[in-house]
Short mmCIF file of C-alpha atoms in Angstrom, two decimals:
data_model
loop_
_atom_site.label_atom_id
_atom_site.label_comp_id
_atom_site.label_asym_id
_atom_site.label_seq_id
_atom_site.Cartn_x
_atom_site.Cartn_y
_atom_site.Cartn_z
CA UNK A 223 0.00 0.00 0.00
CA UNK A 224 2.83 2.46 0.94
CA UNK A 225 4.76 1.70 -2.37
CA UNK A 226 1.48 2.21 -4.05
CA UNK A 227 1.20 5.60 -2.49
CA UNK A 228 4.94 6.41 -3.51
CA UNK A 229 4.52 5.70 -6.88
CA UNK A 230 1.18 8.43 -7.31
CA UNK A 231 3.30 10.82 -5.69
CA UNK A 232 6.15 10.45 -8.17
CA UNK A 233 3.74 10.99 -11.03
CA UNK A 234 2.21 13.41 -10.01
CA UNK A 235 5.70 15.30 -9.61
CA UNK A 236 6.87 14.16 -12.84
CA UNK A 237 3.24 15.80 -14.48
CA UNK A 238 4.00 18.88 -12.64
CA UNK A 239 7.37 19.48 -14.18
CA UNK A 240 6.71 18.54 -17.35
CA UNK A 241 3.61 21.27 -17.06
CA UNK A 242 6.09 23.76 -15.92
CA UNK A 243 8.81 23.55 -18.13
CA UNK A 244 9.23 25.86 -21.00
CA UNK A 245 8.30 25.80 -23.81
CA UNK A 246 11.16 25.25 -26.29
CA UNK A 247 9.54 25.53 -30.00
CA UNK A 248 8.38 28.81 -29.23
CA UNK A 249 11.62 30.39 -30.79
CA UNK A 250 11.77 34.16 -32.76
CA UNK A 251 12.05 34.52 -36.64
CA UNK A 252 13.93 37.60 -37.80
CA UNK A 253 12.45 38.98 -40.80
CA UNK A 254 15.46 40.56 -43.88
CA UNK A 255 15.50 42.73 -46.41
CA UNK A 256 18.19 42.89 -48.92
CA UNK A 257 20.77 46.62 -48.96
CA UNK A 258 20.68 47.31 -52.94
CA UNK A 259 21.21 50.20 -55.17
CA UNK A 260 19.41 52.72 -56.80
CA UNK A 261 17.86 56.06 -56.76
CA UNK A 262 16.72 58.30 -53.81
CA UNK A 263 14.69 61.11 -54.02
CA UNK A 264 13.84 63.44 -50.81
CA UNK A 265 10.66 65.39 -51.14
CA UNK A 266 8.52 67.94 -49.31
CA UNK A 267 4.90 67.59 -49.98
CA UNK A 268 2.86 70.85 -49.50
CA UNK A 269 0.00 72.78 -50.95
CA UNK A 270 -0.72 76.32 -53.00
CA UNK A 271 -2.52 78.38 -55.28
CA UNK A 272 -1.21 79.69 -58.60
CA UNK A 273 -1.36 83.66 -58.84
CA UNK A 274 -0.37 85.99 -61.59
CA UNK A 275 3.59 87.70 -60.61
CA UNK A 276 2.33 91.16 -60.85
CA UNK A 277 -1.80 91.81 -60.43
CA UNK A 278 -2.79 95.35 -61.03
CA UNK A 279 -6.84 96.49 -59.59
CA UNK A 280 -7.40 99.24 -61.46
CA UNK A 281 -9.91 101.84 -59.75
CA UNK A 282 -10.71 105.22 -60.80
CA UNK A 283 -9.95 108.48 -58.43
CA UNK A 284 -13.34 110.19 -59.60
CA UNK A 285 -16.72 109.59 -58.90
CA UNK A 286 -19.41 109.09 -61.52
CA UNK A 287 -21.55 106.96 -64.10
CA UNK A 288 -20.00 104.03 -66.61
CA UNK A 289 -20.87 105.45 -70.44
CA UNK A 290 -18.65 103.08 -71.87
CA UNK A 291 -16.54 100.01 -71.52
CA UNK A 292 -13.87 99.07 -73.80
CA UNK A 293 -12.66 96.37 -72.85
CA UNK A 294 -13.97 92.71 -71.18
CA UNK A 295 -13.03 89.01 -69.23
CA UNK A 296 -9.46 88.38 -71.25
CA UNK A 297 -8.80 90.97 -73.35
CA UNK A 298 -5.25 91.52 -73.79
CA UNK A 299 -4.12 95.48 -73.30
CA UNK A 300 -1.27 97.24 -73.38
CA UNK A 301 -0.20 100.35 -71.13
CA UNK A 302 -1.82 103.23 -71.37
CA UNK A 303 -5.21 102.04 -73.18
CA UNK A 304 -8.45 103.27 -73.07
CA UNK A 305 -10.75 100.66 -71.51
CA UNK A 306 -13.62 102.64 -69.67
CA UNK A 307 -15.13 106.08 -69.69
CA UNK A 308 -16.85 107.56 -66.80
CA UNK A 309 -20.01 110.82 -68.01
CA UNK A 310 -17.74 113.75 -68.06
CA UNK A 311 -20.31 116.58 -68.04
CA UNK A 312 -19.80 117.62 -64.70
CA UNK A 313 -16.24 117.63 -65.01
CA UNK A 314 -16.73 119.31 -67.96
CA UNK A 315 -18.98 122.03 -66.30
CA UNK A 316 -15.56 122.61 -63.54
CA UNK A 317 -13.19 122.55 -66.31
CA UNK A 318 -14.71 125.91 -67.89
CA UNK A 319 -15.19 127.70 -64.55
CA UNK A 320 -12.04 127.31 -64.22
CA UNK A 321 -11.22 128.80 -67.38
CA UNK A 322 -12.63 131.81 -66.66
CA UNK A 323 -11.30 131.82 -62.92
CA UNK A 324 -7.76 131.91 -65.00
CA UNK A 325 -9.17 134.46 -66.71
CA UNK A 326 -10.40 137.16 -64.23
CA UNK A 327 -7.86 136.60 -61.91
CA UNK A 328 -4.96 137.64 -65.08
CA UNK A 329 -7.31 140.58 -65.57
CA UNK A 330 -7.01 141.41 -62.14
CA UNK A 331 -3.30 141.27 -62.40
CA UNK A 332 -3.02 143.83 -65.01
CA UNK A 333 -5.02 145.92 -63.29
CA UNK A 334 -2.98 145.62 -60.26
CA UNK A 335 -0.42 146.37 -62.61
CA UNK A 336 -2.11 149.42 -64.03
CA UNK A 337 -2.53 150.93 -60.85
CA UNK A 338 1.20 150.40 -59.66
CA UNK A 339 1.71 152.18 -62.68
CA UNK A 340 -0.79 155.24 -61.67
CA UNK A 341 1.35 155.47 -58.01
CA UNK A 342 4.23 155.75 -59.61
CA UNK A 343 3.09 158.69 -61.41
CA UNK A 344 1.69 160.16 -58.75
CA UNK A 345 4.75 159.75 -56.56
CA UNK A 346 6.54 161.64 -59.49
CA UNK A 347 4.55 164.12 -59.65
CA UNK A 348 4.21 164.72 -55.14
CA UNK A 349 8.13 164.65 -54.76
CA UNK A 350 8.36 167.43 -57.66
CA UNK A 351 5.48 169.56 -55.18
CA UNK A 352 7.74 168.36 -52.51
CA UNK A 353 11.23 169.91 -54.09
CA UNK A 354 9.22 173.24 -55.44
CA UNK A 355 7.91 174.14 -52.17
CA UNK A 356 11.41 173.59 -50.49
CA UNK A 357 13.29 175.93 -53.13
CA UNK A 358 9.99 178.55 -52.31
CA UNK A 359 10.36 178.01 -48.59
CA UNK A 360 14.11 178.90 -48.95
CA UNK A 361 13.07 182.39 -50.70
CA UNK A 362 10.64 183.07 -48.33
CA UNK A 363 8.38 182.85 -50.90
CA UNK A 364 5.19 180.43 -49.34
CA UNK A 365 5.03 179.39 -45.14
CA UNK A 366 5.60 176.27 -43.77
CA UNK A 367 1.95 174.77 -43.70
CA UNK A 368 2.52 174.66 -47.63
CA UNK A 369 5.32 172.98 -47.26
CA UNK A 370 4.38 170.12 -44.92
CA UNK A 371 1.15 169.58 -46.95
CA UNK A 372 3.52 168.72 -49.96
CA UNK A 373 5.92 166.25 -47.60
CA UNK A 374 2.38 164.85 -46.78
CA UNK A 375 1.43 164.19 -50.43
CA UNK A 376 5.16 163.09 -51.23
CA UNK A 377 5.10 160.59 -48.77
CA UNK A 378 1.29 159.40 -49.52
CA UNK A 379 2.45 158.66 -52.99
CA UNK A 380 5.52 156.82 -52.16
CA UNK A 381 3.16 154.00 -49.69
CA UNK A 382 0.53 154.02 -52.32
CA UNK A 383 3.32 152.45 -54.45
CA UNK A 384 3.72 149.67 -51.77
CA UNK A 385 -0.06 149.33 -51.56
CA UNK A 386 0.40 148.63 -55.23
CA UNK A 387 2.74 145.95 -54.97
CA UNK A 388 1.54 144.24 -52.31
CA UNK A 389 -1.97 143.99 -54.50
CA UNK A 390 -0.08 142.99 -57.17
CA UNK A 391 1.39 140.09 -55.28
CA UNK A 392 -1.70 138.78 -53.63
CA UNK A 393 -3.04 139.07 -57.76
CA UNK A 394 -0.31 136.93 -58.97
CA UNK A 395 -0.98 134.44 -56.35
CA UNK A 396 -4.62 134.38 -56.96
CA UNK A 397 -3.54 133.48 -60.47
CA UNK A 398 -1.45 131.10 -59.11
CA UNK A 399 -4.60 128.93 -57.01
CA UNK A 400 -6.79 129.95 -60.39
CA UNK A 401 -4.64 127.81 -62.52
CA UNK A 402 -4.14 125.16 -59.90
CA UNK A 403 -7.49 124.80 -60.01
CA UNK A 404 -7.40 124.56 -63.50
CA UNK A 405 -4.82 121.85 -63.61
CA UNK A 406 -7.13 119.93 -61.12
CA UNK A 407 -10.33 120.31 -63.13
CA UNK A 408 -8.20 118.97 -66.45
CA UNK A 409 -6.91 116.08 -64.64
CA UNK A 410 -9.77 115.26 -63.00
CA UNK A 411 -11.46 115.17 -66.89
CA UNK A 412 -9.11 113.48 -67.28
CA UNK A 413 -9.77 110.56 -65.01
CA UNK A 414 -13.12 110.17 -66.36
CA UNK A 415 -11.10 107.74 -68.91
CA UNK A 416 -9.82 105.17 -67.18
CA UNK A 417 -6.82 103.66 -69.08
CA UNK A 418 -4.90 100.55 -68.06
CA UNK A 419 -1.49 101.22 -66.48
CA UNK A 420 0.09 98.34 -67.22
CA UNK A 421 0.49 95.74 -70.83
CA UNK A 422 -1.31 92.42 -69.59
CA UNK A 423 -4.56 90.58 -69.49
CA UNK A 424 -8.16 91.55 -68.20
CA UNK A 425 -9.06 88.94 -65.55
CA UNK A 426 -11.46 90.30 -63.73
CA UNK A 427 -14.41 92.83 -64.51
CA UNK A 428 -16.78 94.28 -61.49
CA UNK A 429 -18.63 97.11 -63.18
CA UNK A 430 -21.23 97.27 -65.96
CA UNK A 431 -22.56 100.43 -68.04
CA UNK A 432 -24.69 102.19 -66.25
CA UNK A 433 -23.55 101.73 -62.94
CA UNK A 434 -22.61 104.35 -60.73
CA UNK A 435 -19.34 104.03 -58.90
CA UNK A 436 -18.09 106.35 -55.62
CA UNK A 437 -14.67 107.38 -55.00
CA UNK A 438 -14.34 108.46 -51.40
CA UNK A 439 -11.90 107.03 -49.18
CA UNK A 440 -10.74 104.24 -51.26
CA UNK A 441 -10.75 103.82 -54.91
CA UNK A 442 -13.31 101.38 -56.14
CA UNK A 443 -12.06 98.83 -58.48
CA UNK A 444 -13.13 98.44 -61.71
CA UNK A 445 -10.61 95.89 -63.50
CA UNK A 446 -7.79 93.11 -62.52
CA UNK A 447 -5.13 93.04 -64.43
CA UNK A 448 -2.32 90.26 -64.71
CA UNK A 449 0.71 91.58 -65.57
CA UNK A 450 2.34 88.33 -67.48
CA UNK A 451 0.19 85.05 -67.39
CA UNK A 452 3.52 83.95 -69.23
CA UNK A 453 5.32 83.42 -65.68
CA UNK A 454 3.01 82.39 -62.70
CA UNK A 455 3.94 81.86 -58.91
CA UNK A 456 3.02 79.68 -56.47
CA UNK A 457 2.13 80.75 -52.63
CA UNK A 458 2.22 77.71 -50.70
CA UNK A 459 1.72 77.19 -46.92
CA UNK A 460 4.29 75.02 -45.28
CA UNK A 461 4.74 73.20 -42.22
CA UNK A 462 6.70 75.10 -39.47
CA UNK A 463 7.87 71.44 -38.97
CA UNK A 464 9.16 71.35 -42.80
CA UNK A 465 10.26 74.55 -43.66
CA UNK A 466 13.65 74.32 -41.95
CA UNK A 467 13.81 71.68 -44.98
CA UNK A 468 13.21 74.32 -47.92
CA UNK A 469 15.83 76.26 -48.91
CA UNK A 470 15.92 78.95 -52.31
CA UNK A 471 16.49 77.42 -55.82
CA UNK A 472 15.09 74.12 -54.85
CA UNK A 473 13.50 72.63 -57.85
CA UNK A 474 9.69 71.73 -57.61
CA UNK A 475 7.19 69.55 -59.68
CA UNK A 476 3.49 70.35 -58.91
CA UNK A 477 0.30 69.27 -60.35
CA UNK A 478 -3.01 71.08 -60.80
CA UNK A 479 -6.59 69.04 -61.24
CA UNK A 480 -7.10 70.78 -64.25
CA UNK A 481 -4.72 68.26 -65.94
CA UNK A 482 -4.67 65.59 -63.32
CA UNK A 483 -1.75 63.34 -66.23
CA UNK A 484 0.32 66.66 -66.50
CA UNK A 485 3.45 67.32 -64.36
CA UNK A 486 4.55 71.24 -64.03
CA UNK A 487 8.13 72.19 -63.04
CA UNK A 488 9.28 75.39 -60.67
CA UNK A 489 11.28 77.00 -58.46
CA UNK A 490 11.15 78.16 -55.10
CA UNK A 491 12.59 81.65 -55.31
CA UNK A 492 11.67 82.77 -51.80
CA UNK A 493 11.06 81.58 -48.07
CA UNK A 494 9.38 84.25 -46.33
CA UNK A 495 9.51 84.37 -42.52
CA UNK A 496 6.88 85.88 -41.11
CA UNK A 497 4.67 83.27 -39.60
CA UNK A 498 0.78 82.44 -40.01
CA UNK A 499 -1.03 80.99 -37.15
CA UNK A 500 -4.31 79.44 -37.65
CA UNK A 501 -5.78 77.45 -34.88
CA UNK A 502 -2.46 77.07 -33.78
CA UNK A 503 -1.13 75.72 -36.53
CA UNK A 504 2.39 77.67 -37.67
CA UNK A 505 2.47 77.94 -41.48
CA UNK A 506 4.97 79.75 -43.65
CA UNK A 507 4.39 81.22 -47.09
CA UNK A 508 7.03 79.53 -49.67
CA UNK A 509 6.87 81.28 -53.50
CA UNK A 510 7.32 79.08 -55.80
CA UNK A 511 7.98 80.74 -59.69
CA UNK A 512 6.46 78.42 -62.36
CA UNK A 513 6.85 78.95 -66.27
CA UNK A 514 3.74 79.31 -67.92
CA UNK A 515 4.88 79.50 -71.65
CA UNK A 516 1.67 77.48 -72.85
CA UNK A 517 -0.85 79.64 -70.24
CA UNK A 518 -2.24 76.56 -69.50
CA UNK A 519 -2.33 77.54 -65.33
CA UNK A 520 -5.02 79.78 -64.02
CA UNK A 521 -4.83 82.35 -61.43
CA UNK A 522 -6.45 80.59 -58.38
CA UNK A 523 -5.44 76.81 -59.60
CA UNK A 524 -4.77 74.72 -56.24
CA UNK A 525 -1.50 72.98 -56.97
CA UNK A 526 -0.05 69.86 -55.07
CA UNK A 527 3.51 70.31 -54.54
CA UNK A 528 6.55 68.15 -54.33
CA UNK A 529 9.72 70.63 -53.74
CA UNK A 530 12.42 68.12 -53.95
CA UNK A 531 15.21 68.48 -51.47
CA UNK A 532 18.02 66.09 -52.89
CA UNK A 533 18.58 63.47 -55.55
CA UNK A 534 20.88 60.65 -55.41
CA UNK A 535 21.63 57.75 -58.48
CA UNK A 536 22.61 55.09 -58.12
CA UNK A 537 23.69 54.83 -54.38
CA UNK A 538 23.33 51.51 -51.96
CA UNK A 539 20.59 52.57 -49.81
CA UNK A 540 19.14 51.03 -46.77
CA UNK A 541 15.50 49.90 -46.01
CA UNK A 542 13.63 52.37 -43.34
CA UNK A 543 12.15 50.01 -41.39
CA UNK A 544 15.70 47.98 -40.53
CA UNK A 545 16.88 52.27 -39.02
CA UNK A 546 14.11 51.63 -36.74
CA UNK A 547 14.35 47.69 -35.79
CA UNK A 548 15.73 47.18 -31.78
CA UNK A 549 15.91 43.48 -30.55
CA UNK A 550 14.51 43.44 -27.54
CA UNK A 551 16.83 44.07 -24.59
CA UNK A 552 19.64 44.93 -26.68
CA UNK A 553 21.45 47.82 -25.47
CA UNK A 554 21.23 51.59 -26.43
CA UNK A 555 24.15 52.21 -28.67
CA UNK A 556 24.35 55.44 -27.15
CA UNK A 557 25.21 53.56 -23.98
CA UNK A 558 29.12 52.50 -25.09
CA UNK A 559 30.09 56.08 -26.58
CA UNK A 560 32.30 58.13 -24.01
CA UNK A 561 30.13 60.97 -21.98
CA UNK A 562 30.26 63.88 -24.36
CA UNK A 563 29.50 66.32 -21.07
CA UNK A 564 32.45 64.72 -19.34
CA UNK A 565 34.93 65.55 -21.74
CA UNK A 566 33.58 68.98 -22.69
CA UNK A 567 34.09 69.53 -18.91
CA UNK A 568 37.94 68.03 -18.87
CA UNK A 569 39.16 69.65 -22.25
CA UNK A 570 38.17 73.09 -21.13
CA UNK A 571 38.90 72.71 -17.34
CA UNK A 572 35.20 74.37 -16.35
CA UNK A 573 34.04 75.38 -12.74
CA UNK A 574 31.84 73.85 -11.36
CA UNK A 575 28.66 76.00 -11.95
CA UNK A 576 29.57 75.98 -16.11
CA UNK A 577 30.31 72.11 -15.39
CA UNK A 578 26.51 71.86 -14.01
CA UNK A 579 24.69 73.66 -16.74
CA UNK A 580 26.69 71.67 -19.14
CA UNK A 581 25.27 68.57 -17.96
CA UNK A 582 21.69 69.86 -17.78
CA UNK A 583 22.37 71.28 -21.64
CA UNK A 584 23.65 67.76 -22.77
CA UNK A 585 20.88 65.55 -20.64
CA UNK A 586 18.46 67.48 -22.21
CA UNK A 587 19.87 66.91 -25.31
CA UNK A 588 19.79 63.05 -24.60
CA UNK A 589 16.04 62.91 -23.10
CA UNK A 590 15.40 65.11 -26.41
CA UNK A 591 16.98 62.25 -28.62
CA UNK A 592 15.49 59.76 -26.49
CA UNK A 593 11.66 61.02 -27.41
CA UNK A 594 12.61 61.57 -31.38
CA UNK A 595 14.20 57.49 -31.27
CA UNK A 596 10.69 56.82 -29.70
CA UNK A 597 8.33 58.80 -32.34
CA UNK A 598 10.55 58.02 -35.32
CA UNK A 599 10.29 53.80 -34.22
CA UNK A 600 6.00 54.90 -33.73
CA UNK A 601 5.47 56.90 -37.01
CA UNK A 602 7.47 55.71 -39.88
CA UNK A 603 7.07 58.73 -42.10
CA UNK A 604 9.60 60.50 -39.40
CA UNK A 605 12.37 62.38 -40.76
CA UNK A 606 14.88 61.07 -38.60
CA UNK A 607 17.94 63.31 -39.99
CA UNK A 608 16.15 66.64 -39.97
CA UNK A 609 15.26 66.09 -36.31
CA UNK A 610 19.07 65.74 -35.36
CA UNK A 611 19.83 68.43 -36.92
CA UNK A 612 17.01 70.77 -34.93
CA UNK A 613 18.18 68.90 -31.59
CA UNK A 614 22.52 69.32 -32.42
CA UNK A 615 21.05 72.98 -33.01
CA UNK A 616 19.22 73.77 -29.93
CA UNK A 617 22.62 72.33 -27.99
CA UNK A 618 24.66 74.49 -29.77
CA UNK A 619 22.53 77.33 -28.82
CA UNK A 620 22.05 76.70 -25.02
CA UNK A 621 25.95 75.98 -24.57
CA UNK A 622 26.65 79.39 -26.17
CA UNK A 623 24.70 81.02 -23.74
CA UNK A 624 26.28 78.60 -20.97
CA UNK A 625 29.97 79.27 -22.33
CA UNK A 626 32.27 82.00 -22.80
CA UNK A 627 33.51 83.24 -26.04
CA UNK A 628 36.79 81.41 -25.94
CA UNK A 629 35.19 78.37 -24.57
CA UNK A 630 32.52 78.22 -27.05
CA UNK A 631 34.80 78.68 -29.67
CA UNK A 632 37.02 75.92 -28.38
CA UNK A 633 34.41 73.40 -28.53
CA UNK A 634 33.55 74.07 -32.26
CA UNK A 635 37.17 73.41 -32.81
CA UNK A 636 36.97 70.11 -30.61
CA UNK A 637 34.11 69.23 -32.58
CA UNK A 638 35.68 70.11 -35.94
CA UNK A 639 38.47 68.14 -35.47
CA UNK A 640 36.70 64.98 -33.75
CA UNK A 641 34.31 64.68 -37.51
CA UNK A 642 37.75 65.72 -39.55
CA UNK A 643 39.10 62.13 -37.57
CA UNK A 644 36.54 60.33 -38.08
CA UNK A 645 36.24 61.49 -42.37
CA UNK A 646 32.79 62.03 -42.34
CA UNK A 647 32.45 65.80 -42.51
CA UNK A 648 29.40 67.66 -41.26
CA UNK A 649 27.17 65.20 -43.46
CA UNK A 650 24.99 61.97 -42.66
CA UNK A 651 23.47 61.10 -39.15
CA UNK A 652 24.73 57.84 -37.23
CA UNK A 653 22.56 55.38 -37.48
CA UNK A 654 22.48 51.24 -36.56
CA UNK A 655 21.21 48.77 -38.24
CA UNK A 656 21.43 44.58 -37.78
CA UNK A 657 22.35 41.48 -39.34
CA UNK A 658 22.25 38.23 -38.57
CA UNK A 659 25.56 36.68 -37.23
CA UNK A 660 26.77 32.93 -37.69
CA UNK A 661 24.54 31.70 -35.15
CA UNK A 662 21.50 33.36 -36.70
CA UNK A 663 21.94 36.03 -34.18
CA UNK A 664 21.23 39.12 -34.13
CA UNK A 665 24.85 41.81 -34.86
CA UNK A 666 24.65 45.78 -35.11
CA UNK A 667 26.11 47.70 -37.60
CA UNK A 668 26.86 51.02 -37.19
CA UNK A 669 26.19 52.96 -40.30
CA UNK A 670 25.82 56.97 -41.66
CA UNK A 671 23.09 57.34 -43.95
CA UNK A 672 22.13 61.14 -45.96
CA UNK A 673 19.22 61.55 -48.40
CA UNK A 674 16.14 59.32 -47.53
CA UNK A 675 12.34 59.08 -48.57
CA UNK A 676 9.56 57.10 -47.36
CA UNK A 677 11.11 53.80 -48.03
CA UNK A 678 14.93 54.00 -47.83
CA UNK A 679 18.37 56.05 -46.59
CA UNK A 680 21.11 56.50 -48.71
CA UNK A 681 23.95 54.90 -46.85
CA UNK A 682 27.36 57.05 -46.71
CA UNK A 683 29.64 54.85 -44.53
CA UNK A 684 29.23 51.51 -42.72
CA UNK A 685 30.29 47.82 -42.99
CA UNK A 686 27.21 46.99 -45.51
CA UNK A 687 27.40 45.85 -49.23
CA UNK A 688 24.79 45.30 -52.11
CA UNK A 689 22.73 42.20 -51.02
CA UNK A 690 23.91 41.72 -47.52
CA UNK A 691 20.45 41.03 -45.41
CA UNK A 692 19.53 43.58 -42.57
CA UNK A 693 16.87 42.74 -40.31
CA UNK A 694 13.59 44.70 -40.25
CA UNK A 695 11.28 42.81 -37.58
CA UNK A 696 11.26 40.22 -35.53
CA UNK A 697 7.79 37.61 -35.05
CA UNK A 698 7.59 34.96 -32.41
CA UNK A 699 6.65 31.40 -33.93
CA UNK A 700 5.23 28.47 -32.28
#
């Protein structure tokens, strides 16, 4: 009975074990993709609308009715054309009352004129009085009551010829505002035609015959004008996260839906910076010139945009998704390179309050890393290279303000000479990728890598070669 009893206990045991032992055919399959060659091209996709280079709204300064138009929706004119006429009549009316304004007022002048004239004679013929009853006073011929009477008349005379002057002057300028007036009347006769100031194309028309229009604090516009429909631009709104990315003389192709099979070519020929916030989302305004030889674009087209930021041919270029592969619980490459922080510290022998903010600058840089590693393995549309370069940025910035001038300057010498050692200039970001070893293993491989697009990374340096196999997931089999 007892050795029956020993025996249920052992199997029981021996059940229990096997239950808990693992499970060994659950193993881990790394997925490959092969490294090849070929071509690479990095694009920025954005958004715009097609606009004339040069749009003119003509208006007209004077108020009044439309008599006549002269010209309609895509009429070609040239500068200086008549294309509307306003009724003139009134201005027509202001035009001869100021003709005869002109008129009195030079008749007034010469009469001005005519009486300086009349003073002049009269002074003559006082100071003559004057001198006669001096030579008669001497001779004791007349008294001296005769004699101031004449000084009296002399000197009458002589401020009537001032009076005359001065009434001459105030003529001349009241011929001056007369003909002012005039010139204002003609020109604004003159506005009643309303001629196009520039040579280009009618594109818009908001006025009819018959219709009154009001000039009063703004002119009213009657016509739109495109310059040149020869040579179009493009204003497109672009990401604030993008337009770090855009640069002048980048070459764009763009489409329109009005021919969905056509491609269109341009230029970006300026990045403006002033900043548009809509819902608080940061845009920037990006022109884009586009040849329009055919005048096959519109103004107001909505064009999709690819501004292409590099092209490579030809190069070995690695798959995206093996950047972003990890096995689990390797370590963080990061983790074996020397403290930068540290030696930043030792090579310029800091204190220890510059040694402190040092270390805050570069763990911030780190934890900043850290969180772009994390979003670029979530999203795979993540551009990976232009985040670096915002992040190496913002450290650069925060240590200037951390070091002095000497220091700072040291340290972009440090750094220029550690990327002279290692030959790989200022381009490419470090990057690791991983094969599988001899044991079916899993082996990094550091690598730099410039240009890349949705699917691959043009690979600048690294132990890779056309075909080798890099790993770009890993899925647990039974």
């Amino acid at each position: 009975m007892r050795l029956w009893q020993i025996l249920i206990v052992v199997a029981l045991l021996a059940g229990l074990g096997w239950y808990l032992m693992p499970d060994n055919k659950e193993q881990i399959q790394y997925q490959t993709q092969s490294v090849s060659r070929g071509d690479i091209e990095s694009v920025v996709n954005t958004a715009g609308t097609t606009r004339a280079v040069v749009t003119v709204e003509v208006g007209t300064e004077v108020s009044g009715l439309i008599t006549e138009l002269l010209a309609d929706f895509n009429d070609d004119v040239t500068q200086g054309q008549l294309i509307a006429r306003l009724d003139d009549r009134t201005y027509l009316a202001r035009l001869r009352q100021s003709e005869a304004d002109v008129v009195m007022a030079k008749a007034n002048l010469e009469q001005q004129q005519a009486n300086l004239l009349k003073a002049e004679a009269e002074l003559s013929r006082a100071e003559r009085a004057h001198q006669r009853q001096q030579q008669l006073m001497r001779q004791g011929l007349t008294n001296q009551s005769e004699l101031d009477t004449a000084l009296a008349n002399f000197e009458t005379a002589r401020a009537q010829i001032s009076v005359a002057r001065a009434q001459i002057s105030s003529a001349q300028a009241q011929l001056l505002q007369r003909e002012a007036q005039l010139e204002q009347a003609k020109l604004d006769l003159d506005r009643t035609q309303i001629r196009s100031p520039v040579n280009g194309t009618i594109i818009d028309r908001q006025v009819d015959i018959g219709q009154t229009v009001a000039a009063s604090l703004s002119a009213p516009t009657l016509f739109t004008i495109a310059q040149d429909l020869r040579q179009m631009q493009i204003e497109a709104d672009v990401d604030e996260a993008d337009i770090g990315k855009l640069a002048e003389g980048q070459q764009v192709r763009f489409q329109v839906d009005a021919y969905p099979n056509r491609q269109f070519n341009g230029q970006v020929s300026q990045v403006r910076k002033a900043a548009t916030n809509v819902s608080n989302v940061v845009t920037y305004k990006v022109i884009i010139d586009a040849p329009n030889q055919q005048q096959l674009l519109l103004p107001g087209m909505t064009a999709n945009i690819n501004v292409i930021r590099g092209q490579q041919t030809d190069v070995l270029r690695v798959p995206n998704a093996a950047l972003r592969f990890r096995p689990a619980g390797a370590a963080n490459p990061a983790a074996s390179q020397p403290d930068p922080a540290a030696e930043l510290i030792r090579e310029l022998g800091l204190s220890s309050d510059k040694a402190s903010a040092v270390r805050r600058v570069f763990a911030d840089f780190t934890s900043g890393l850290q969180q772009a590693r994390s979003a670029s393995a979530n999203n795979p549309m993540t551009d990976m290279r232009a985040q670096m370069q915002q992040l190496r940025q913002k450290l650069n910035n925060e240590l200037q303000l951390v070091l002095s001038e000497q220091e700072y300057q040291r340290y972009s010498e440090i750094n220029a000479q550690r990327r002279q050692q290692r030959g790989q200039g200022d381009s490419g970001t470090a990057a690791t990728v991983w094969v599988l070893d001899s044991k079916q293993q899993p082996k990094a491989i550091n690598l730099r890598v410039g240009l890349s697009n949705d699917e691959y990374s043009e690979v600048l340096s690294g132990e890779l070669s056309q075909g080798d196999k890099v790993i770009v997931r890993a899925v647990r089999v039974e």
